[in-house]
mmCIF file of C-alpha atoms in Angstrom:
data_model
loop_
_atom_site.group_PDB
_atom_site.id
_atom_site.type_symbol
_atom_site.label_atom_id
_atom_site.label_comp_id
_atom_site.label_asym_id
_atom_site.label_seq_id
_atom_site.Cartn_x
_atom_site.Cartn_y
_atom_site.Cartn_z
ATOM 1 C CA GLY A 218 -35.982 -10.616 6.632
ATOM 2 C CA PHE A 219 -32.628 -10.746 7.900
ATOM 3 C CA LEU A 220 -33.844 -10.691 11.452
ATOM 4 C CA GLN A 221 -35.638 -13.413 10.395
ATOM 5 C CA LYS A 222 -32.176 -15.575 8.585
ATOM 6 C CA SER A 223 -29.620 -14.012 11.206
ATOM 7 C CA LEU A 224 -32.142 -16.001 13.951
ATOM 8 C CA PHE A 225 -31.921 -18.861 12.158
ATOM 9 C CA ALA A 226 -28.206 -18.616 11.692
ATOM 10 C CA VAL A 227 -28.708 -19.282 15.511
ATOM 11 C CA ILE A 228 -30.708 -21.317 15.930
ATOM 12 C CA TYR A 229 -28.157 -23.816 13.602
ATOM 13 C CA ARG A 230 -25.585 -22.819 16.202
ATOM 14 C CA GLY A 231 -27.080 -23.803 19.056
ATOM 15 C CA ASN A 232 -27.469 -20.584 21.039
ATOM 16 C CA LEU A 233 -31.398 -20.546 20.977
ATOM 17 C CA SER A 234 -31.191 -21.086 25.007
ATOM 18 C CA ILE A 235 -28.852 -17.234 24.672
ATOM 19 C CA MET A 236 -31.017 -15.330 22.338
ATOM 20 C CA MET A 237 -34.494 -16.682 24.148
ATOM 21 C CA ARG A 238 -33.433 -14.960 27.210
ATOM 22 C CA GLY A 239 -35.203 -10.860 27.620
ATOM 23 C CA PRO A 240 -38.408 -9.541 26.642
ATOM 24 C CA GLY A 241 -37.970 -10.014 22.888
ATOM 25 C CA CYS A 242 -37.917 -13.346 23.781
ATOM 26 C CA PHE A 243 -42.348 -13.442 22.336
ATOM 27 C CA TYR A 244 -41.336 -11.667 19.309
ATOM 28 C CA LEU A 245 -38.446 -13.743 17.928
ATOM 29 C CA LEU A 246 -40.287 -17.471 18.875
ATOM 30 C CA PHE A 247 -43.175 -16.041 16.767
ATOM 31 C CA LEU A 248 -41.060 -15.327 13.662
ATOM 32 C CA PHE A 249 -40.041 -18.820 14.134
ATOM 33 C CA PHE A 250 -43.538 -20.231 14.223
ATOM 34 C CA MET A 251 -44.587 -18.307 11.051
ATOM 35 C CA GLN A 252 -41.473 -19.393 9.173
ATOM 36 C CA SER A 253 -41.299 -22.644 10.490
ATOM 37 C CA CYS A 254 -42.722 -23.987 7.147
ATOM 38 C CA SER A 255 -40.377 -22.568 5.266
ATOM 39 C CA ALA A 256 -37.342 -23.131 7.319
ATOM 40 C CA VAL A 257 -35.271 -24.769 4.388
ATOM 41 C CA GLU A 258 -35.573 -22.471 2.423
ATOM 42 C CA THR A 259 -34.644 -19.746 4.912
ATOM 43 C CA LEU A 260 -31.575 -21.839 5.311
ATOM 44 C CA ASP A 261 -30.801 -22.760 1.185
ATOM 45 C CA THR A 262 -30.956 -18.537 1.779
ATOM 46 C CA LEU A 263 -28.594 -17.655 3.988
ATOM 47 C CA PRO A 264 -26.228 -14.603 3.089
ATOM 48 C CA LEU A 265 -22.409 -16.917 2.512
ATOM 49 C CA GLU A 266 -20.920 -14.887 5.598
ATOM 50 C CA LEU A 267 -23.722 -15.709 7.967
ATOM 51 C CA ALA A 268 -23.471 -19.131 6.450
ATOM 52 C CA SER A 269 -19.484 -19.243 6.785
ATOM 53 C CA GLU A 270 -20.182 -17.659 10.301
ATOM 54 C CA CYS A 271 -22.401 -21.158 11.274
ATOM 55 C CA GLN A 272 -19.223 -23.446 10.038
ATOM 56 C CA GLU A 273 -17.963 -25.852 12.673
ATOM 57 C CA SER A 274 -15.491 -28.153 12.953
ATOM 58 C CA GLU A 275 -14.980 -31.428 14.950
ATOM 59 C CA GLY A 276 -17.991 -33.324 13.251
ATOM 60 C CA GLN A 277 -19.758 -30.558 14.719
ATOM 61 C CA LEU A 278 -22.845 -29.145 12.247
ATOM 62 C CA LEU A 279 -21.440 -27.509 9.455
ATOM 63 C CA LEU A 280 -23.879 -25.309 7.764
ATOM 64 C CA GLN A 281 -22.905 -23.629 3.995
ATOM 65 C CA ALA A 282 -25.956 -22.433 1.509
ATOM 66 C CA GLY A 283 -26.735 -25.029 -0.920
ATOM 67 C CA ALA A 284 -25.292 -24.187 -4.401
ATOM 68 C CA ALA A 285 -28.734 -23.525 -6.517
ATOM 69 C CA ALA A 286 -29.756 -20.848 -4.095
ATOM 70 C CA LYS A 287 -25.965 -18.975 -3.666
ATOM 71 C CA PRO A 288 -26.077 -15.498 -4.741
ATOM 72 C CA LYS A 289 -24.839 -14.581 -8.234
ATOM 73 C CA GLU A 290 -21.385 -13.857 -7.857
ATOM 74 C CA PRO A 291 -19.948 -11.879 -11.071
ATOM 75 C CA ARG A 292 -16.874 -13.119 -11.735
ATOM 76 C CA ALA A 293 -13.648 -11.526 -11.892
ATOM 77 C CA ARG A 294 -12.201 -10.129 -14.785
ATOM 78 C CA LEU A 295 -9.567 -8.090 -13.262
ATOM 79 C CA ILE A 296 -6.560 -9.315 -11.103
ATOM 80 C CA SER A 297 -8.456 -8.541 -7.721
ATOM 81 C CA GLU A 298 -8.641 -11.030 -4.480
ATOM 82 C CA LEU A 299 -12.278 -11.817 -5.632
ATOM 83 C CA GLY A 300 -10.500 -13.246 -8.706
ATOM 84 C CA TYR A 301 -7.987 -15.574 -6.857
ATOM 85 C CA LEU A 302 -10.898 -16.786 -4.304
ATOM 86 C CA GLN A 303 -13.089 -17.502 -7.931
ATOM 87 C CA ARG A 304 -10.292 -19.395 -9.479
ATOM 88 C CA ALA A 305 -8.355 -21.307 -6.764
ATOM 89 C CA ASP A 306 -9.561 -24.977 -6.893
ATOM 90 C CA ILE A 307 -9.483 -25.539 -3.142
ATOM 91 C CA LYS A 308 -9.967 -22.510 -1.177
ATOM 92 C CA SER A 309 -10.909 -21.708 2.336
ATOM 93 C CA ASN A 310 -14.542 -20.091 2.003
ATOM 94 C CA MET A 311 -14.741 -18.226 5.474
ATOM 95 C CA LYS A 312 -14.695 -14.267 5.201
ATOM 96 C CA CYS A 313 -12.073 -13.433 7.544
ATOM 97 C CA ASP A 314 -8.630 -12.691 8.241
ATOM 98 C CA VAL A 315 -7.884 -15.125 10.439
ATOM 99 C CA LEU A 316 -9.127 -18.764 10.291
ATOM 100 C CA SER A 317 -8.730 -21.518 12.541
ATOM 101 C CA THR A 318 -6.312 -24.323 12.924
ATOM 102 C CA GLY A 319 -8.732 -27.344 11.684
ATOM 103 C CA GLU A 320 -9.669 -25.510 8.574
ATOM 104 C CA SER A 321 -6.272 -25.536 7.456
ATOM 105 C CA GLU A 322 -5.584 -28.926 8.105
ATOM 106 C CA MET A 323 -9.248 -29.544 5.751
ATOM 107 C CA LEU A 324 -7.241 -27.540 3.383
ATOM 108 C CA ALA A 325 -3.767 -29.495 3.675
ATOM 109 C CA LYS A 326 -6.123 -32.558 3.232
ATOM 110 C CA ALA A 327 -8.087 -31.581 0.269
ATOM 111 C CA LEU A 328 -4.528 -31.116 -1.076
ATOM 112 C CA LEU A 329 -3.437 -34.056 -0.337
ATOM 113 C CA GLU A 330 -6.624 -36.348 -1.106
ATOM 114 C CA SER A 331 -7.110 -34.639 -5.019
ATOM 115 C CA THR A 332 -6.524 -37.073 -8.070
ATOM 116 C CA ARG A 333 -5.037 -33.845 -10.245
ATOM 117 C CA PRO A 334 -3.090 -30.891 -10.470
ATOM 118 C CA VAL A 335 -4.278 -28.177 -8.312
ATOM 119 C CA VAL A 336 -3.975 -24.620 -7.197
ATOM 120 C CA VAL A 337 -4.755 -23.295 -3.631
ATOM 121 C CA ARG A 338 -5.475 -20.515 -2.276
ATOM 122 C CA LEU A 339 -4.208 -19.620 1.658
ATOM 123 C CA HIS A 340 -4.202 -16.483 3.944
ATOM 124 C CA ARG A 341 -0.851 -15.978 5.305
ATOM 125 C CA SER A 342 -2.031 -15.296 8.494
ATOM 126 C CA CYS A 343 0.610 -17.434 10.850
ATOM 127 C CA LEU A 344 -1.524 -19.316 12.561
ATOM 128 C CA GLU A 345 -3.124 -20.837 9.695
ATOM 129 C CA LEU A 346 0.314 -20.835 7.389
ATOM 130 C CA TYR A 347 2.211 -22.846 9.661
ATOM 131 C CA THR A 348 -0.867 -25.474 10.564
ATOM 132 C CA PHE A 349 -0.873 -25.870 7.001
ATOM 133 C CA LEU A 350 2.820 -26.962 6.075
ATOM 134 C CA ALA A 351 2.694 -29.028 9.155
ATOM 135 C CA ALA A 352 0.025 -31.277 8.035
ATOM 136 C CA ILE A 353 1.919 -31.199 4.175
ATOM 137 C CA GLU A 354 5.153 -31.745 5.488
ATOM 138 C CA ASN A 355 4.265 -34.595 8.117
ATOM 139 C CA SER A 356 1.747 -36.532 5.915
ATOM 140 C CA PRO A 357 3.057 -39.581 4.298
ATOM 141 C CA LYS A 358 1.155 -38.803 1.310
ATOM 142 C CA GLU A 359 2.655 -37.542 -1.937
ATOM 143 C CA PRO A 360 0.007 -34.535 -3.255
ATOM 144 C CA PRO A 361 -0.104 -34.353 -7.225
ATOM 145 C CA PRO A 362 1.307 -31.097 -8.674
ATOM 146 C CA TRP A 363 0.269 -27.736 -7.098
ATOM 147 C CA VAL A 364 0.658 -24.449 -7.062
ATOM 148 C CA LEU A 365 0.263 -22.098 -3.742
ATOM 149 C CA LEU A 366 -0.968 -18.412 -3.928
ATOM 150 C CA VAL A 367 -0.391 -16.827 -0.523
ATOM 151 C CA VAL A 368 -2.611 -14.140 0.437
ATOM 152 C CA GLN A 369 -4.421 -10.738 2.290
ATOM 153 C CA SER A 370 -1.398 -10.433 4.374
ATOM 154 C CA ASP A 371 0.876 -6.849 4.315
ATOM 155 C CA ILE A 372 3.520 -9.015 6.107
ATOM 156 C CA PRO A 373 6.168 -10.668 3.075
ATOM 157 C CA LEU A 374 6.936 -14.286 3.422
ATOM 158 C CA MET A 375 9.989 -14.702 5.815
ATOM 159 C CA VAL A 376 13.717 -16.360 4.801
ATOM 160 C CA GLU A 377 12.236 -19.703 6.906
ATOM 161 C CA ASP A 378 8.603 -19.200 5.241
ATOM 162 C CA LYS A 379 10.655 -19.502 2.094
ATOM 163 C CA ARG A 380 12.462 -22.479 2.996
ATOM 164 C CA ARG A 381 9.492 -24.168 4.119
ATOM 165 C CA ILE A 382 7.504 -23.590 1.179
ATOM 166 C CA ALA A 383 10.146 -24.274 -1.203
ATOM 167 C CA GLY A 384 10.920 -27.799 0.281
ATOM 168 C CA LEU A 385 7.007 -29.102 0.209
ATOM 169 C CA LYS A 386 6.591 -32.149 -1.835
ATOM 170 C CA GLY A 387 5.144 -31.354 -5.379
ATOM 171 C CA LEU A 388 5.177 -27.880 -4.824
ATOM 172 C CA GLN A 389 5.099 -26.507 -8.711
ATOM 173 C CA ALA A 390 5.250 -22.323 -7.913
ATOM 174 C CA CYS A 391 4.150 -20.154 -4.758
ATOM 175 C CA TYR A 392 2.568 -16.776 -5.878
ATOM 176 C CA ALA A 393 3.050 -14.561 -3.059
ATOM 177 C CA GLU A 394 1.449 -11.290 -2.111
ATOM 178 C CA ASN A 395 4.328 -8.187 -1.053
ATOM 179 C CA LEU A 396 7.401 -10.308 -2.095
ATOM 180 C CA ARG A 397 10.507 -9.157 -1.048
ATOM 181 C CA GLU A 398 13.757 -10.765 -2.567
ATOM 182 C CA LEU A 399 16.564 -11.260 0.057
ATOM 183 C CA SER A 400 20.079 -12.217 0.253
ATOM 184 C CA GLU A 401 19.484 -15.140 1.661
ATOM 185 C CA ASP A 402 17.257 -16.212 -0.870
ATOM 186 C CA SER A 403 18.805 -19.625 -2.380
ATOM 187 C CA GLU A 404 18.821 -20.943 -6.021
ATOM 188 C CA ASP A 405 15.399 -22.998 -5.573
ATOM 189 C CA ILE A 406 13.615 -20.199 -3.478
ATOM 190 C CA THR A 407 13.833 -18.007 -6.298
ATOM 191 C CA THR A 408 12.969 -20.063 -8.775
ATOM 192 C CA ILE A 409 9.703 -20.920 -7.519
ATOM 193 C CA PHE A 410 8.821 -18.131 -5.941
ATOM 194 C CA HIS A 411 6.575 -15.125 -8.073
ATOM 195 C CA PRO A 412 4.975 -11.515 -6.797
ATOM 196 C CA LEU A 413 1.324 -11.930 -6.911
ATOM 197 C CA PRO A 414 -0.497 -8.180 -6.989
ATOM 198 C CA ILE A 415 -3.108 -7.580 -4.665
ATOM 199 C CA GLY A 416 -5.144 -6.119 -7.065
ATOM 200 C CA LEU A 417 -7.888 -4.130 -6.820
ATOM 201 C CA SER A 418 -9.437 -2.233 -3.859
ATOM 202 C CA GLN A 419 -12.443 -4.061 -1.376
ATOM 203 C CA HIS A 420 -13.489 -4.858 2.043
ATOM 204 C CA ASN A 421 -13.946 -8.404 1.745
ATOM 205 C CA GLY A 422 -13.898 -11.926 -0.333
ATOM 206 C CA THR A 423 -17.092 -9.996 -2.234
ATOM 207 C CA ASP A 424 -16.072 -6.172 -2.631
ATOM 208 C CA PHE A 425 -16.664 -5.843 -6.567
ATOM 209 C CA LYS A 426 -15.662 -3.194 -8.349
ATOM 210 C CA GLU A 427 -14.968 -3.812 -11.907
ATOM 211 C CA ASP A 428 -19.147 -2.641 -12.107
ATOM 212 C CA ILE A 429 -17.996 0.930 -11.146
ATOM 213 C CA ILE A 430 -14.652 1.045 -13.109
ATOM 214 C CA ALA A 431 -16.789 -0.423 -16.835
ATOM 215 C CA ALA A 432 -19.318 2.968 -15.958
ATOM 216 C CA VAL A 433 -16.490 5.197 -15.451
ATOM 217 C CA LYS A 434 -16.388 7.560 -18.345
ATOM 218 C CA ALA A 435 -12.148 7.792 -18.571
ATOM 219 C CA THR A 436 -11.091 11.089 -20.074
ATOM 220 C CA PRO A 437 -8.843 10.710 -23.519
ATOM 221 C CA TRP A 438 -5.422 10.943 -22.618
ATOM 222 C CA ALA A 439 -4.971 14.038 -24.398
ATOM 223 C CA GLN A 440 -7.299 16.021 -22.414
ATOM 224 C CA ARG A 441 -6.185 15.160 -18.693
ATOM 225 C CA LYS A 442 -5.501 16.929 -15.958
ATOM 226 C CA ASP A 443 -1.857 17.530 -15.703
ATOM 227 C CA THR A 444 -1.308 17.475 -12.465
ATOM 228 C CA LEU A 445 -0.532 14.522 -9.691
ATOM 229 C CA LEU A 446 -3.496 13.088 -8.008
ATOM 230 C CA VAL A 447 -2.872 12.922 -4.011
ATOM 231 C CA GLY A 448 -6.366 11.496 -2.634
ATOM 232 C CA PRO A 449 -7.401 10.449 0.018
ATOM 233 C CA LEU A 450 -4.726 8.298 2.266
ATOM 234 C CA SER A 451 -4.971 5.731 5.265
ATOM 235 C CA ILE A 452 -2.664 7.260 7.191
ATOM 236 C CA SER A 453 -0.779 5.929 10.341
ATOM 237 C CA ARG A 454 2.266 4.690 12.121
ATOM 238 C CA HIS A 455 2.907 2.327 9.758
ATOM 239 C CA THR A 456 2.632 4.246 6.839
ATOM 240 C CA PRO A 457 5.573 7.550 7.361
ATOM 241 C CA GLU A 458 5.764 7.740 3.861
ATOM 242 C CA ARG A 459 2.816 8.679 3.246
ATOM 243 C CA GLU A 460 1.926 11.397 5.665
ATOM 244 C CA GLU A 461 5.909 12.715 4.198
ATOM 245 C CA TYR A 462 4.349 13.159 0.879
ATOM 246 C CA VAL A 463 1.185 14.959 1.964
ATOM 247 C CA GLN A 464 3.409 17.463 3.769
ATOM 248 C CA ILE A 465 5.622 18.144 1.101
ATOM 249 C CA PHE A 466 2.817 18.367 -1.663
ATOM 250 C CA ARG A 467 0.470 20.911 0.504
ATOM 251 C CA LYS A 468 3.781 23.589 0.385
ATOM 252 C CA PRO A 469 3.223 26.781 -1.565
ATOM 253 C CA GLU A 470 5.862 25.389 -4.143
ATOM 254 C CA TYR A 471 3.980 22.419 -5.549
ATOM 255 C CA SER A 472 0.381 23.833 -5.823
ATOM 256 C CA LYS A 473 0.655 24.025 -9.570
ATOM 257 C CA LEU A 474 2.308 20.846 -10.073
ATOM 258 C CA VAL A 475 -0.505 18.845 -6.988
ATOM 259 C CA ARG A 476 -3.997 18.347 -6.086
ATOM 260 C CA VAL A 477 -4.651 17.119 -3.106
ATOM 261 C CA VAL A 478 -8.015 15.598 -2.415
ATOM 262 C CA GLU A 479 -8.349 15.239 1.390
ATOM 263 C CA ASP A 480 -12.165 14.209 1.981
ATOM 264 C CA TYR A 481 -13.867 11.139 2.209
ATOM 265 C CA MET A 482 -15.051 10.490 -1.650
ATOM 266 C CA SER A 483 -16.945 7.122 -2.903
ATOM 267 C CA PRO A 484 -15.250 4.716 -4.728
ATOM 268 C CA LYS A 485 -17.415 5.797 -7.888
ATOM 269 C CA GLU A 486 -16.403 9.411 -7.120
ATOM 270 C CA PHE A 487 -13.143 8.610 -6.813
ATOM 271 C CA PHE A 488 -12.916 6.224 -10.138
ATOM 272 C CA SER A 489 -14.168 9.084 -11.928
ATOM 273 C CA LEU A 490 -11.619 11.493 -10.988
ATOM 274 C CA MET A 491 -8.596 9.051 -11.231
ATOM 275 C CA ALA A 492 -10.010 9.240 -15.017
ATOM 276 C CA GLU A 493 -9.390 12.876 -15.270
ATOM 277 C CA HIS A 494 -5.592 13.020 -14.543
ATOM 278 C CA LYS A 495 -2.870 11.307 -15.820
ATOM 279 C CA ALA A 496 -0.920 10.329 -12.423
ATOM 280 C CA VAL A 497 -1.811 9.639 -8.581
ATOM 281 C CA LEU A 498 -0.300 9.371 -6.035
ATOM 282 C CA SER A 499 0.033 5.156 -5.303
ATOM 283 C CA PRO A 500 2.801 4.740 -2.263
ATOM 284 C CA PRO A 501 2.863 1.971 -0.064
ATOM 285 C CA GLY A 502 0.303 1.674 2.662
ATOM 286 C CA GLU A 503 0.701 -1.407 5.614
ATOM 287 C CA GLY A 504 2.169 -3.675 3.181
ATOM 288 C CA PHE A 505 4.233 -2.334 0.066
ATOM 289 C CA ASP A 506 1.608 -3.420 -2.645
ATOM 290 C CA CYS A 507 -1.195 -1.223 -3.044
ATOM 291 C CA PHE A 508 -4.530 -0.850 -4.133
ATOM 292 C CA ARG A 509 -4.136 1.616 -5.538
ATOM 293 C CA HIS A 510 -1.484 1.256 -8.202
ATOM 294 C CA TYR A 511 -4.134 -1.426 -9.504
ATOM 295 C CA ASP A 512 -7.374 0.972 -9.140
ATOM 296 C CA ALA A 513 -5.534 3.846 -11.097
ATOM 297 C CA LEU A 514 -4.157 1.315 -14.016
ATOM 298 C CA ALA A 515 -7.658 -0.062 -14.210
ATOM 299 C CA VAL A 516 -9.020 3.724 -15.729
ATOM 300 C CA GLY A 517 -5.980 4.135 -17.581
ATOM 301 C CA THR A 518 -4.377 6.331 -14.755
ATOM 302 C CA VAL A 519 -0.283 6.198 -13.938
ATOM 303 C CA PRO A 520 0.678 5.269 -10.474
ATOM 304 C CA PHE A 521 3.357 7.312 -9.090
ATOM 305 C CA VAL A 522 5.115 4.361 -6.814
ATOM 306 C CA VAL A 523 7.629 4.002 -4.840
ATOM 307 C CA HIS A 524 10.614 2.140 -5.746
ATOM 308 C CA LYS A 525 12.328 -0.482 -3.186
ATOM 309 C CA GLU A 526 14.818 -2.460 -4.657
ATOM 310 C CA ILE A 527 13.801 -5.950 -2.681
ATOM 311 C CA TYR A 528 10.711 -5.690 -4.520
ATOM 312 C CA SER A 529 12.431 -5.278 -7.757
ATOM 313 C CA GLN A 530 10.281 -8.390 -8.867
ATOM 314 C CA HIS A 531 7.485 -6.929 -8.448
ATOM 315 C CA LEU A 532 7.741 -3.592 -9.131
ATOM 316 C CA GLN A 533 9.102 -5.183 -12.598
ATOM 317 C CA LEU A 534 5.078 -5.619 -13.317
ATOM 318 C CA LEU A 535 3.809 -2.490 -11.914
ATOM 319 C CA GLU A 536 6.270 -0.689 -14.716
ATOM 320 C CA SER A 537 5.281 -2.865 -16.811
ATOM 321 C CA ALA A 538 2.328 -2.093 -16.761
ATOM 322 C CA GLY A 539 2.779 1.393 -16.729
ATOM 323 C CA ALA A 540 3.561 2.739 -13.247
ATOM 324 C CA ALA A 541 6.304 5.290 -12.803
ATOM 325 C CA PHE A 542 8.316 5.348 -10.105
ATOM 326 C CA ILE A 543 8.988 8.929 -7.841
ATOM 327 C CA ALA A 544 11.688 10.105 -5.776
ATOM 328 C CA PRO A 545 11.010 9.395 -2.039
ATOM 329 C CA PRO A 546 9.798 11.879 0.178
ATOM 330 C CA SER A 547 13.452 12.886 1.044
ATOM 331 C CA GLU A 548 14.833 13.633 -2.740
ATOM 332 C CA LEU A 549 11.876 15.279 -4.104
ATOM 333 C CA THR A 550 11.421 18.360 -5.319
ATOM 334 C CA PRO A 551 9.360 20.323 -7.911
ATOM 335 C CA ARG A 552 11.716 20.239 -10.576
ATOM 336 C CA LYS A 553 11.822 16.631 -10.320
ATOM 337 C CA LEU A 554 8.332 16.487 -10.031
ATOM 338 C CA GLU A 555 7.481 18.457 -13.419
ATOM 339 C CA GLU A 556 9.707 16.635 -15.246
ATOM 340 C CA LEU A 557 8.597 13.267 -14.055
ATOM 341 C CA LEU A 558 4.862 14.662 -15.250
ATOM 342 C CA SER A 559 6.100 15.538 -18.270
ATOM 343 C CA GLU A 560 7.797 12.346 -19.317
ATOM 344 C CA ILE A 561 4.681 9.666 -18.307
ATOM 345 C CA GLN A 562 2.622 7.985 -21.334
ATOM 346 C CA ASP A 563 -0.670 6.873 -21.625
ATOM 347 C CA PRO A 564 -0.425 2.962 -19.750
ATOM 348 C CA PRO A 565 -0.698 -0.119 -22.013
ATOM 349 C CA SER A 566 -3.633 -2.575 -22.650
ATOM 350 C CA ARG A 567 -5.389 -3.736 -19.336
ATOM 351 C CA GLN A 568 -4.382 -7.531 -20.722
ATOM 352 C CA LEU A 569 -1.742 -6.863 -18.205
ATOM 353 C CA LEU A 570 -4.549 -7.196 -15.247
ATOM 354 C CA SER A 571 -6.063 -9.854 -16.271
ATOM 355 C CA MET A 572 -7.228 -12.517 -14.365
ATOM 356 C CA ASP A 573 -7.335 -14.938 -17.280
ATOM 357 C CA GLU A 574 -3.469 -14.538 -18.395
ATOM 358 C CA LEU A 575 -2.358 -14.335 -14.226
ATOM 359 C CA GLU A 576 -4.222 -17.932 -14.227
ATOM 360 C CA LYS A 577 -2.765 -18.970 -17.578
ATOM 361 C CA LYS A 578 0.758 -18.226 -15.268
ATOM 362 C CA TRP A 579 -0.509 -20.958 -12.521
ATOM 363 C CA ARG A 580 -1.597 -23.456 -14.520
ATOM 364 C CA SER A 581 1.659 -23.594 -17.450
ATOM 365 C CA VAL A 582 3.678 -24.941 -14.774
ATOM 366 C CA PHE A 583 1.268 -28.560 -14.911
#
C-alpha cells in the first residue's frame, strides 16, 4: 500500500517519466492500472508527510490530504511541538525543519489578510524567519493583533533579530524557544519576549508521547529510588557538559549516588525507568533547553538542570514546575550531590505543563 501511495505522489509531481525507467516499470504500470478506478480515494488517503512533500509553490499543484481523510491526530494536552502545531492559527503543515521562502511568504500573506487576532507558528531557520519578517515589514497592510511562536531551533534569537521582531506591526507578544536575556535588550524587547518550552521529546511534528506517559505506572514518591538517574545522552562536540557529567559520574566515589545507563532504551522503557527514580540528570543539549526536562516532569521525576543566568526567565518556569539546579561539572562533589538529592521534593501538579494553560497566556493579550 505504501508503494502504491508513493507512486501516485510521484505521478502528481510530474515525475512519472523518471520512475518508469528500468525493469520495475511494468510492475508500476500494473499497480497504476489496478488503482486507476480509485485514484481519487488513494490520493485523499496519502500520509500527511507524503502530501506535504507533494506541495509545489508558484501556482503549481498543491496536493494536501482532504480534511475528511486525514488520520485523526490526538490532541496534545501537555506542552510539545505537536501542541504548538495544533493550537496555532497560522502555521505550515510541512514536516521539515527548513522551509522555502515561498512558504514563509504564504504565512505572512495569511497573517496580513486575517480579520481577527491570530497566533502564528514559525520555524526559526534563518531563511524562513528573515523572509517572513521582510514580508511583514514591507507590506502596506496592517495585520490584526497577533502573537508569534518561534519554534524548532537550538539557536537563540540574536539581538538584531529581537529588535526586528519587536518592531513588527500589530505584534503583541513573541514566545521563543531557547530564549536568552541579553544586556543589550531594551525595555520593549524584554516586555514583548517570553520563553517557550520545547516540551515533550519528539522526532517529528506528529510524534506523540502522551499515550506512553499515560501507560507508565509511576512509583509513589516515597518509594522511589534516591539515586540520580543518568540515562542515555546524545553526546557531540556541541554538548561538552554532557560528556563531563558522564565522566564524573563514572568515578567510584559517585557509585552509591548515581545510576548510569548508557545502553539504548525504547521511549516506553526509559519513561518507566525515570518513573522509578526521584531525579534524573538533564543537562543542555544542542540548545540550552532539553526534552528530558519535560519528559521527567511528566512522570513526576525531578530533572537536574544546569543554571545559566542568561536563561533565568526560562529557568524560573522550570523551577516552578519542580526542576532543581545541579552544580556545574567543575564545581560538583559527592557531598554537594548528596545534599541536593536529600532536598528535592515531589514535583507539583502537571498543570504547569498544560497546553491549555499556555495557550491561555498567548491569547490573553488579545
